[in-house]
Amino acid sequence: MKIMIVVGARPNFMKVAPILRAITVYNSAAAQGSGRVLQPILVHTGQHYDAMMSDTFFADLHLPEPDIFLGVGSGSHAVQTGEIMRRFEKVLLENTPDVMVVVGDVNSTLACALVAAKMNPRPLIAHVEAGLRSFDRQMPEESNRVVTDHLSDLLFVTEASGMTNLSREGIPAERIFFVGNTMIDSLLGFASKADSSRVLNSLGLCERHEGEGDRRAVRPYALLTLHRPANVDVREAFVEIIEGLQELARSHQIIFPAHPRSQARIREHGLEPYFQFEAQPDSQRAGGIRLVSPQGYLDFVCLMKNARLILTDSGGIQEESICLGVPCVTLRENTERPVTLAAGMNVLGGVRREGIRCAVRQQLVRSQQKQMPEMWDGKAAERIVEVLVSFMSSHDDGAPAFKSLATTVKRD
Ligand code: UD1
């Protein structure tokens, strides 16, 4: 049974790594018994291509080299999506997988789901991290989520809101599986390894005479990620957020591993005076927003674990922060991940300076407490592989699996 797994952008890599590992485990068990072996085919669209946006994640997460690399690169949404579709169609025709797995909500997710949906015969389409909704159609990811979910045959959901959203949109219950969160599978699997990262030392965040990575020895700092077009592309919006962080920046160093888009916008908007750029910090300087390169997976997990506070406009980092027990302020008006708000470990700070200031003050005094939502137990990938195998086995009559499913889809 051929399973094609698609990755394209940075947040995809940690979501597929556990699935590939679960396939290996399944295959060893199948080889001992009479089960069918799964043949994974890893496709990388090349949506993200810099060493620090892609290669380092393959190394940190022990991902195998992609079997197929499409080398698509950057472009407008239409150009990027179209180019992935054009190149991926050939890959599907040549490889004829039984199942195609896409994850998350990036352009690669949508493009490949759309190509697969129009093949005849087509592979079964499985969407991991289905059902999340911000209800904000200005976000490109929201369109990607909605369309991918409606093209998919099997929808693997991370949190209860996903079940509600999908059933409200008319997707039949028998296609929806609440399995947990493969991004958290990776986090739980690699959290201890991240403790041996030297990033705290290399960024000068450790007190001088104590052991490396020792939490007591770490200077209090906040960790910032900010790259959404709505937050950085327009100068006023970007300035509003940075202004909202100034109070915090006076008391804490804010470490900002900046996405290439944000680095480019800082230069274009002339925002350099807001940031410190030096690689080595001035140890006398307690605060400021310190811009550093994008970090690899293990270094970033280490930075998250040891931060006093996380500030982010990312989706996945909200989830990781609550599981690590580090208070988070989300620099957006909404979240598609409401489970992260349930216990107050993550709050919506919005994108206006006053709201951000209030949220930061509130979260700075919150005590650190891990919050593990239902099913976020490190076993999501195993459940996904189990469902895929049992589904494929029950449709083992040679007929394209999509036919039996397509009849059950309710369309308005
Ligand atoms: C994409 C995802 C977003 C996710 C983010 C994580 C979509 C619609 N968005 O946004 O959901 O949170 O990835 O990083 O898919 N660039 C580089 N090197 C790279 C990749 C990108 O320099 O390796 C620069 C290019 O100038 C590019 C820009 O970043 O134009 C944006 O990249 P793109 O893949 O279009 O979207 P992201 O903003 O990264």
PDB file of C-alpha atoms in Angstrom, residues 15-16 19 101-105 109 126-131 148-149 152 154-158 179-183 380 384 388:
ATOM      1  CA  LYS A  15       3.654  17.177  11.941  1.00  0.00           C
ATOM      2  CA  VAL A  16       4.744  14.426   9.528  1.00  0.00           C
ATOM      3  CA  ILE A  19       3.602   9.694  11.083  1.00  0.00           C
ATOM      4  CA  VAL A 101      -1.617  12.607   3.419  1.00  0.00           C
ATOM      5  CA  VAL A 102      -1.497  16.397   3.667  1.00  0.00           C
ATOM      6  CA  VAL A 103      -1.006  18.303   6.920  1.00  0.00           C
ATOM      7  CA  GLY A 104      -1.885  21.733   8.246  1.00  0.00           C
ATOM      8  CA  ASP A 105      -3.007  24.728   6.230  1.00  0.00           C
ATOM      9  CA  THR A 109      -1.549  21.453   1.599  1.00  0.00           C
ATOM     10  CA  ALA A 126      -6.248  12.297   4.341  1.00  0.00           C
ATOM     11  CA  HIS A 127      -5.999  15.698   6.040  1.00  0.00           C
ATOM     12  CA  VAL A 128      -4.108  15.865   9.320  1.00  0.00           C
ATOM     13  CA  GLU A 129      -5.090  18.826  11.530  1.00  0.00           C
ATOM     14  CA  ALA A 130      -8.535  19.105   9.945  1.00  0.00           C
ATOM     15  CA  GLY A 131     -11.435  21.188  11.204  1.00  0.00           C
ATOM     16  CA  THR A 148      -8.718  21.030   1.953  1.00  0.00           C
ATOM     17  CA  ASP A 149     -11.222  19.671   4.464  1.00  0.00           C
ATOM     18  CA  SER A 152     -10.584  15.168   1.927  1.00  0.00           C
ATOM     19  CA  LEU A 154     -10.442  11.161   6.002  1.00  0.00           C
ATOM     20  CA  LEU A 155     -10.209  14.088   8.404  1.00  0.00           C
ATOM     21  CA  PHE A 156      -7.898  13.775  11.392  1.00  0.00           C
ATOM     22  CA  VAL A 157      -8.810  16.288  14.070  1.00  0.00           C
ATOM     23  CA  THR A 158      -6.646  17.695  16.894  1.00  0.00           C
ATOM     24  CA  VAL A 179      -6.798  11.508  17.048  1.00  0.00           C
ATOM     25  CA  GLY A 180      -4.817  14.206  18.862  1.00  0.00           C
ATOM     26  CA  ASN A 181      -1.967  16.332  17.631  1.00  0.00           C
ATOM     27  CA  THR A 182       1.063  15.053  15.728  1.00  0.00           C
ATOM     28  CA  MET A 183       2.893  18.351  16.326  1.00  0.00           C
ATOM     29  CA  ALA A 380      -1.719  10.824  17.492  1.00  0.00           C
ATOM     30  CA  ILE A 384      -3.662   7.943  12.251  1.00  0.00           C
ATOM     31  CA  LEU A 388      -5.420   4.394   7.507  1.00  0.00           C
TER      32      LEU A 388
END
